[in-house]
Amino acid sequence: MIAYLQRATTTAALIPALYGHDDPRYRLRPRLIGANYRGADKQLPLFGDPQEVLGGGVLDAPAARIGSRAPERPVWLCSVRSDPRHPDLTDGQWADVARRLVTATGLAPEGDPYGCRWAAIRTLDRSVHIVATVVREDGSVHSTYRDAFHAQAECHRIATVLGHLSRSVPSVTTAKDYLMPTPTIAISLEPSGSVVAKGSSDDLSAGLLKHAGFAEKGDWYGRRHRLPTTTAPADRAAIATHAAEMLRAARYDVDLDPGLDTGLLAGNADRHELATASGQLLQLTDQIRGASDFGELAAVLDDLLDPDGGVLTRVHEAMEAASEQITDLDPEQFALSDRFGFAADFICAAQSELAGALDEVQRAKSHQVPAATALATAPYSAAATDAARAVSPAVTARGVHASAPPAAPASPAAAPRPATHTR
C-alpha cells in the first residue's frame, strides 16, 4: 500500500482530476465514502456524490476565514493505492484507511474538535483519495513536515494487518527506517540563461528554494521554481549552490548543473592555475635549453633566481608552508613535517649557492666567443685524449701508447682487412 501526497489551491481545482475521462473499465463513479466537516454550518452528506463537498467550498472555509495567513496551497490530497496482487478493499475498509491516515499525520486526531476537515473519495479500483485542508478549526495551520513519512508508515501497518505484508513494520516513523523515496530536484541552467528548479512538489523543498531566492511558478507543467530575470549572472551559481546545499541537508536528492556548482567551478579554476604554473615552469626550462647566448640565458634565469618572486623562492615558501601545516593538523607527525622542512632548507641552500650567479652569467656574455669560431678553434684536451686512447680497443690492438700522438690513418689500399672468424 502506497501513499502519495500533493497540494492544491482549492478543492474545486481537484474536480477535473477526480472526474476526468479515463478508461471506463477502470474508473468508478466518484463517490464519497467518509468525511468529517467539523464545524460546518450546514448538514452535508457523508456518503454519495462528492460534487457538493468539492465544489461548495466546505473544506476551504477554514482557510478562507484566516485570509492572508493561509498557505498558498491549503488543500491536502493523499492518494492511496493498494497492492493489485490482493483483493480490493470495501468502501468501509477504505474509509477506515482514510481515518487512520488523517489521525497518523495529525490532520484530524481522534477526539480533537479543532482538527482539519477532510473527505474520502473513491474514483478508481484499489485506491482512495483523501482531500483535506491544512487549516484547523481554531485558525492554526497544520505542519505538513514529515506527513509523507507518517502516512507511509501507517500504510505499512495497515497492509500488515490486512495480510499484504509478511512482516510487521516498527512503529517508529523515521526516514531511516522507511527510506521514503523523494523525487530528484534538478537545478539546471537553460539555454536562455535562466536558472530553473524542477521536481519540488512539497512545501518543505519549496520553502527552501524560496529562502534561497527562487520564485515559484505554477502552470500545466507542474510546480517549478525560477530565479528572477533580474538576478546578476555572477550571483546565479552562488544562489543555486546555496539552494542545493540546503536541500541536501534536508535529505533531498539534488541534481545540480555543473555550470552552477561553485565548488566545481572553484576546483576547475584551481586546477587551471596549477596547470598554468606547471606549464610556465616547463616553458622556462625549454627557454633555458634553447638559449643561444649568455644574454638570453641570463634573462631566463632571472625569472628562476629572483630572490623576491622567483620560482625557487615560491617553491621554498611552499615547502615551509607544508611543514607548518602538517604539524598544525597533527602534532604527532613531526617526522613528516621535518622532511618538508629539510627540503625547504635545501632549496634555501641552493639559493645561497647561486647568489651572484646571475651577475656572472651576464659578465660571461662579454667574453663569449661565437659558437662557430669556438667549434673551429677549440683544442682537444690532452687529458681527455689520453683517457680515450687508454680505453680504445683499436689503439690497444695497434700498440699505440696513451701519451703518444695518434698515428696517421692508413690509406684504404694499405688498410688491413678485418679477420674473419668461423665456427
Coordinates of C-alpha atoms in Angstrom, one line a residue:
M1 CA 0.0 0.0 0.0
I2 CA 1.5 3.3 -1.1
A3 CA 0.5 6.9 -0.2
Y4 CA 1.3 9.8 -2.5
L5 CA 0.8 13.4 -1.2
Q6 CA 0.0 16.5 -3.2
R7 CA -1.2 20.1 -2.6
A8 CA -3.7 22.3 -4.3
T9 CA -5.0 25.8 -4.1
T10 CA -8.7 24.9 -3.7
T11 CA -10.8 21.7 -3.6
A12 CA -12.6 22.8 -6.7
A13 CA -9.3 22.5 -8.6
L14 CA -9.4 18.8 -7.9
I15 CA -12.7 18.2 -9.7
P16 CA -11.1 17.8 -13.2
A17 CA -8.7 15.2 -11.9
L18 CA -11.3 13.3 -9.9
Y19 CA -14.0 13.5 -12.7
G20 CA -11.6 13.1 -15.6
H21 CA -12.2 10.9 -18.6
D22 CA -10.2 7.7 -18.2
D23 CA -10.7 4.2 -19.4
P24 CA -14.3 3.3 -18.2
R25 CA -13.1 -0.2 -17.5
Y26 CA -11.0 1.0 -14.6
R27 CA -12.9 4.2 -13.5
L28 CA -15.6 4.1 -10.9
R29 CA -18.3 6.7 -10.5
P30 CA -16.8 9.2 -8.0
R31 CA -18.4 8.6 -4.6
L32 CA -18.0 9.9 -1.1
I33 CA -17.2 7.1 1.4
G34 CA -16.4 9.1 4.6
A35 CA -15.8 12.6 5.8
N36 CA -15.6 14.9 8.9
Y37 CA -16.6 18.5 8.3
R38 CA -16.0 19.6 12.0
G39 CA -17.7 22.9 12.5
A40 CA -19.6 23.2 9.2
D41 CA -22.7 25.4 9.4
K42 CA -25.0 23.1 7.4
Q43 CA -25.6 19.4 7.2
L44 CA -23.6 17.8 4.5
P45 CA -23.7 14.2 3.2
L46 CA -21.1 11.8 4.4
F47 CA -21.7 9.4 1.6
G48 CA -22.8 9.7 -2.1
D49 CA -21.9 12.3 -4.7
P50 CA -18.8 14.4 -3.6
Q51 CA -19.7 17.2 -6.0
E52 CA -21.3 19.4 -3.3
V53 CA -18.4 18.9 -0.9
L54 CA -15.7 19.7 -3.5
G55 CA -17.4 22.5 -5.4
G56 CA -19.2 24.1 -2.4
G57 CA -16.1 25.2 -0.6
V58 CA -16.9 23.3 2.6
L59 CA -13.3 22.1 3.1
D60 CA -11.9 25.5 2.0
A61 CA -13.9 27.5 4.6
P62 CA -11.3 27.4 7.5
A63 CA -8.6 28.7 5.1
A64 CA -10.9 31.5 3.8
R65 CA -11.6 32.6 7.4
I66 CA -7.9 33.4 8.2
G67 CA -7.4 35.2 4.9
S68 CA -3.8 36.1 4.1
R69 CA -2.4 33.9 6.9
A70 CA -3.5 30.8 5.0
P71 CA -0.8 28.9 3.0
E72 CA -0.7 29.3 -0.8
R73 CA -1.8 25.7 -1.2
P74 CA -4.0 24.9 1.7
V75 CA -5.6 21.8 0.2
W76 CA -4.0 18.5 1.2
L77 CA -4.5 15.5 -1.1
C78 CA -3.4 12.0 -0.2
S79 CA -3.9 9.3 -2.9
V80 CA -3.5 5.7 -1.5
R81 CA -3.2 2.7 -3.7
S82 CA -3.3 -1.0 -2.6
D83 CA -1.4 -4.0 -3.8
P84 CA -3.0 -5.3 -7.0
R85 CA -2.0 -8.8 -6.1
H86 CA -4.5 -8.9 -3.3
P87 CA -8.3 -8.4 -3.3
D88 CA -9.7 -4.9 -3.3
L89 CA -11.0 -3.3 -0.1
T90 CA -14.6 -2.4 0.5
D91 CA -15.8 1.2 0.8
G92 CA -16.0 0.7 4.6
Q93 CA -12.4 -0.6 4.8
W94 CA -11.1 2.3 2.6
A95 CA -13.0 4.8 4.9
D96 CA -11.2 3.2 7.8
V97 CA -7.9 3.6 6.0
A98 CA -8.7 7.3 5.4
R99 CA -9.5 7.9 9.2
R100 CA -6.2 6.2 10.2
L101 CA -4.1 8.3 7.8
V102 CA -5.6 11.7 8.9
T103 CA -5.0 10.6 12.5
A104 CA -1.4 9.3 11.9
T105 CA -0.4 12.5 10.2
G106 CA -2.0 14.7 12.8
L107 CA -4.5 16.4 10.5
A108 CA -7.6 15.2 12.4
P109 CA -6.6 13.3 15.6
E110 CA -9.4 11.3 17.3
G111 CA -11.3 13.4 19.9
D112 CA -9.9 16.7 18.7
P113 CA -12.8 19.0 17.9
Y114 CA -10.5 21.6 16.2
G115 CA -8.9 19.2 13.8
C116 CA -8.8 19.7 10.0
R117 CA -11.8 18.9 7.7
W118 CA -11.4 16.0 5.4
A119 CA -13.3 13.8 3.0
A120 CA -12.5 10.4 1.4
I121 CA -13.5 9.9 -2.2
R122 CA -13.2 6.8 -4.4
T123 CA -12.8 7.1 -8.2
L124 CA -10.7 4.0 -9.1
D125 CA -10.4 0.4 -8.0
R126 CA -7.9 -0.3 -5.3
S127 CA -7.4 3.3 -4.3
V128 CA -8.9 6.2 -2.4
H129 CA -8.3 10.0 -2.4
I130 CA -8.3 11.8 0.9
V131 CA -9.0 15.5 0.5
A132 CA -8.4 17.8 3.5
T133 CA -7.5 21.3 4.5
V134 CA -4.4 22.1 6.5
V135 CA -6.1 24.9 8.3
R136 CA -7.6 23.7 11.6
E137 CA -10.9 24.9 13.0
D138 CA -9.2 27.1 15.6
G139 CA -7.4 29.0 12.8
S140 CA -4.0 27.4 13.3
V141 CA -2.2 25.7 10.4
H142 CA -1.2 22.1 10.5
S143 CA 2.5 21.5 9.9
T144 CA 2.9 19.1 7.0
Y145 CA 6.5 18.4 7.8
R146 CA 7.1 14.6 7.8
D147 CA 3.5 13.9 6.7
A148 CA 4.8 11.7 3.9
F149 CA 6.8 9.5 6.4
H150 CA 3.9 9.2 8.8
A151 CA 1.4 8.4 6.1
Q152 CA 3.6 5.7 4.5
A153 CA 4.4 4.2 7.9
E154 CA 0.7 3.9 8.6
C155 CA 0.1 2.3 5.2
H156 CA 2.7 -0.3 6.1
R157 CA 0.9 -1.1 9.3
I158 CA -2.5 -1.3 7.6
A159 CA -1.0 -3.6 4.9
T160 CA 0.4 -5.8 7.7
V161 CA -2.9 -6.1 9.4
L162 CA -4.6 -7.0 6.1
G163 CA -2.0 -9.7 5.5
H164 CA -0.5 -7.9 2.5
L165 CA 3.0 -8.0 4.1
S166 CA 4.7 -10.9 5.6
R167 CA 6.4 -9.0 8.3
S168 CA 5.4 -6.2 10.7
V169 CA 6.9 -2.8 10.5
P170 CA 8.3 -0.9 13.5
S171 CA 6.1 1.9 14.8
V172 CA 9.0 4.5 14.8
T173 CA 8.3 6.7 11.8
T174 CA 11.7 7.8 10.7
A175 CA 13.2 8.3 7.3
K176 CA 16.0 5.9 8.1
D177 CA 13.5 3.1 8.9
Y178 CA 11.3 3.5 5.8
L179 CA 13.6 5.2 3.3
M180 CA 10.8 7.1 1.7
P181 CA 11.6 7.8 -1.9
T182 CA 11.8 11.5 -2.8
P183 CA 11.8 13.0 -6.3
T184 CA 15.0 14.3 -7.6
I185 CA 15.1 18.1 -7.6
A186 CA 17.0 19.3 -10.7
I187 CA 18.5 22.8 -10.7
S188 CA 19.6 23.5 -14.3
L189 CA 20.8 26.4 -16.4
E190 CA 18.6 26.7 -19.5
P191 CA 20.0 27.8 -22.9
S192 CA 18.2 31.2 -22.4
G193 CA 20.4 31.8 -19.3
S194 CA 17.6 31.4 -16.7
V195 CA 18.0 29.0 -13.7
V196 CA 15.1 26.6 -13.1
A197 CA 14.5 24.1 -10.3
K198 CA 12.1 21.2 -11.2
G199 CA 10.8 18.4 -9.1
S200 CA 9.9 20.3 -5.9
S201 CA 6.4 19.0 -5.1
D202 CA 6.2 19.5 -1.4
D203 CA 6.2 22.6 0.8
L204 CA 9.5 21.9 2.6
S205 CA 11.6 21.9 -0.6
A206 CA 9.5 24.8 -2.0
G207 CA 10.2 26.8 1.2
L208 CA 14.0 26.1 1.0
L209 CA 14.1 27.2 -2.7
K210 CA 12.2 30.4 -1.8
H211 CA 14.5 31.1 1.0
A212 CA 17.5 30.8 -1.4
G213 CA 15.9 33.3 -3.7
F214 CA 13.8 31.3 -6.2
A215 CA 10.3 32.4 -7.2
E216 CA 7.6 29.8 -7.6
K217 CA 5.9 29.3 -10.9
G218 CA 2.8 27.1 -11.3
D219 CA 1.5 26.0 -14.7
W220 CA 0.4 23.0 -16.6
Y221 CA 3.9 21.5 -16.3
G222 CA 3.6 21.4 -12.5
R223 CA 5.3 23.2 -9.7
R224 CA 8.6 24.9 -10.7
H225 CA 10.9 27.5 -9.2
R226 CA 12.9 30.0 -11.2
L227 CA 15.4 32.7 -10.4
P228 CA 14.2 36.2 -11.2
T229 CA 15.4 37.5 -14.5
T230 CA 17.0 40.5 -12.7
T231 CA 19.5 38.1 -10.9
A232 CA 23.0 39.1 -11.8
P233 CA 24.9 36.4 -13.8
A234 CA 27.6 36.4 -11.2
D235 CA 25.1 35.5 -8.4
R236 CA 23.3 32.6 -10.2
A237 CA 25.9 30.0 -9.3
A238 CA 26.1 31.1 -5.7
I239 CA 22.3 31.1 -5.2
A240 CA 21.9 27.7 -7.0
T241 CA 24.7 26.1 -4.9
H242 CA 23.2 27.5 -1.7
A243 CA 19.8 26.1 -2.5
A244 CA 21.3 22.7 -3.4
E245 CA 23.2 22.6 0.0
M246 CA 20.0 23.3 2.0
L247 CA 18.0 20.7 0.0
R248 CA 20.7 18.1 0.5
A249 CA 20.9 18.9 4.2
A250 CA 17.2 18.1 4.3
R251 CA 17.9 14.7 2.6
Y252 CA 16.7 15.6 -0.8
D253 CA 18.4 14.2 -3.9
V254 CA 19.6 17.2 -5.9
D255 CA 20.9 17.2 -9.4
L256 CA 22.8 20.5 -9.7
D257 CA 24.1 21.7 -13.1
P258 CA 27.9 21.6 -13.1
G259 CA 27.9 25.1 -14.5
L260 CA 26.1 26.3 -11.4
D261 CA 28.2 24.4 -8.8
T262 CA 30.6 26.9 -7.2
G263 CA 32.7 24.0 -5.8
L264 CA 33.3 22.5 -9.2
L265 CA 33.9 26.0 -10.7
A266 CA 36.5 26.8 -8.0
G267 CA 38.1 23.4 -8.4
N268 CA 38.4 23.9 -12.1
A269 CA 39.9 27.3 -11.6
D270 CA 42.5 25.9 -9.1
R271 CA 43.4 23.1 -11.4
H272 CA 43.7 25.6 -14.3
E273 CA 46.1 27.7 -12.1
L274 CA 48.2 24.7 -11.2
A275 CA 48.3 23.6 -14.9
T276 CA 49.3 27.2 -15.9
A277 CA 52.1 27.3 -13.3
S278 CA 53.4 23.9 -14.4
G279 CA 53.3 25.0 -18.0
Q280 CA 55.1 28.2 -17.2
L281 CA 57.9 26.3 -15.5
L282 CA 58.1 23.8 -18.4
Q283 CA 58.3 26.8 -20.8
L284 CA 61.1 28.3 -18.6
T285 CA 63.1 25.0 -18.9
D286 CA 62.7 25.0 -22.7
Q287 CA 63.9 28.6 -22.9
I288 CA 67.0 27.7 -20.8
R289 CA 67.8 24.8 -23.1
G290 CA 67.2 26.9 -26.2
A291 CA 69.3 30.0 -25.2
S292 CA 71.7 30.8 -27.9
D293 CA 73.9 33.1 -25.9
F294 CA 74.6 34.2 -22.3
G295 CA 72.3 37.2 -22.7
E296 CA 69.2 35.1 -23.4
L297 CA 70.2 32.7 -20.6
A298 CA 70.6 35.5 -18.1
A299 CA 67.1 36.8 -19.0
V300 CA 65.5 33.4 -18.4
L301 CA 67.5 32.7 -15.2
D302 CA 66.3 36.0 -13.8
D303 CA 62.8 34.5 -13.5
L304 CA 64.2 31.4 -11.8
L305 CA 66.7 33.0 -9.3
D306 CA 65.0 36.3 -8.5
P307 CA 65.1 36.4 -4.6
D308 CA 61.8 38.4 -4.4
G309 CA 59.5 36.5 -6.7
G310 CA 61.5 33.8 -8.5
V311 CA 60.5 30.2 -8.9
L312 CA 62.9 28.9 -6.2
T313 CA 61.6 31.5 -3.7
R314 CA 58.0 30.3 -4.3
V315 CA 59.0 26.6 -4.0
H316 CA 60.8 27.4 -0.8
E317 CA 57.7 29.1 0.6
A318 CA 55.5 26.2 -0.4
M319 CA 57.8 23.6 1.4
E320 CA 57.8 25.7 4.6
A321 CA 54.0 26.1 4.5
A322 CA 53.6 22.3 4.1
S323 CA 55.9 21.7 7.0
E324 CA 54.0 24.0 9.3
Q325 CA 50.6 22.8 8.1
I326 CA 51.4 19.1 8.9
T327 CA 52.2 19.9 12.5
D328 CA 49.1 22.1 12.8
L329 CA 46.9 19.2 11.6
D330 CA 48.6 16.6 13.7
P331 CA 51.4 17.4 16.1
E332 CA 52.5 13.8 16.2
Q333 CA 53.5 13.9 12.5
F334 CA 56.7 15.8 13.4
A335 CA 58.9 13.5 11.3
L336 CA 56.9 14.1 8.2
S337 CA 57.0 17.8 8.9
D338 CA 60.8 17.7 9.3
R339 CA 61.1 16.1 5.8
F340 CA 59.4 19.1 4.2
G341 CA 61.4 21.4 6.4
F342 CA 64.7 19.8 5.3
A343 CA 63.6 20.2 1.7
A344 CA 62.9 23.9 2.3
D345 CA 66.4 24.2 3.8
F346 CA 68.0 22.5 0.7
I347 CA 66.2 25.0 -1.5
C348 CA 67.4 27.8 0.7
A349 CA 71.0 26.4 0.4
A350 CA 70.6 26.3 -3.4
Q351 CA 69.6 29.9 -3.4
S352 CA 72.6 30.8 -1.3
E353 CA 74.9 28.8 -3.6
L354 CA 73.5 30.6 -6.6
A355 CA 73.7 34.1 -5.1
G356 CA 75.6 36.3 -7.6
A357 CA 75.5 33.6 -10.2
L358 CA 73.2 35.7 -12.4
D359 CA 75.8 38.5 -12.4
E360 CA 78.4 36.0 -13.5
V361 CA 76.3 34.8 -16.3
Q362 CA 75.7 38.4 -17.5
R363 CA 79.5 39.1 -17.3
A364 CA 80.2 35.9 -19.3
K365 CA 78.3 37.5 -22.2
S366 CA 81.1 39.9 -22.9
H367 CA 83.8 37.2 -23.0
Q368 CA 81.7 34.8 -25.1
V369 CA 83.3 33.5 -28.3
P370 CA 81.0 33.0 -31.2
A371 CA 79.8 29.4 -31.4
A372 CA 81.1 28.8 -35.0
T373 CA 84.6 30.1 -34.0
A374 CA 84.7 28.1 -30.8
L375 CA 83.9 24.9 -32.6
A376 CA 86.6 25.5 -35.2
T377 CA 89.5 26.6 -32.9
A378 CA 88.8 24.8 -29.6
P379 CA 91.8 22.4 -29.0
Y380 CA 91.3 19.0 -27.7
S381 CA 92.1 18.4 -24.1
A382 CA 95.2 16.3 -23.7
A383 CA 93.8 14.6 -20.6
A384 CA 90.6 13.7 -22.4
T385 CA 92.5 12.4 -25.4
D386 CA 94.8 10.2 -23.3
A387 CA 91.8 8.8 -21.4
A388 CA 90.0 8.0 -24.6
R389 CA 93.1 6.2 -26.0
A390 CA 93.6 4.2 -22.9
V391 CA 90.2 2.5 -23.2
S392 CA 90.1 2.3 -27.0
P393 CA 90.3 -1.3 -28.4
A394 CA 91.6 0.0 -31.7
V395 CA 94.6 1.8 -30.0
T396 CA 95.5 -1.2 -27.9
A397 CA 95.4 -3.5 -31.0
R398 CA 97.8 -1.2 -32.8
G399 CA 100.1 -0.8 -29.8
V400 CA 99.9 3.0 -29.6
H401 CA 100.8 4.4 -26.1
A402 CA 98.3 6.6 -24.5
S403 CA 100.6 9.6 -24.3
A404 CA 101.8 9.2 -27.9
P405 CA 100.2 11.3 -30.7
P406 CA 97.8 9.4 -32.8
A407 CA 99.2 7.8 -35.9
A408 CA 98.3 8.9 -39.3
P409 CA 95.4 6.9 -40.7
A410 CA 96.4 4.3 -43.3
S411 CA 95.3 4.6 -46.9
P412 CA 92.4 2.5 -48.0
A413 CA 94.7 0.3 -50.0
A414 CA 97.1 -0.4 -47.2
A415 CA 94.4 -0.9 -44.5
P416 CA 94.4 -4.5 -43.2
R417 CA 91.3 -6.4 -43.9
P418 CA 89.3 -7.4 -40.8
A419 CA 89.8 -11.0 -39.7
T420 CA 87.0 -13.4 -40.4
H421 CA 86.1 -15.8 -37.7
T422 CA 84.2 -19.0 -38.4
R423 CA 82.7 -21.5 -36.1

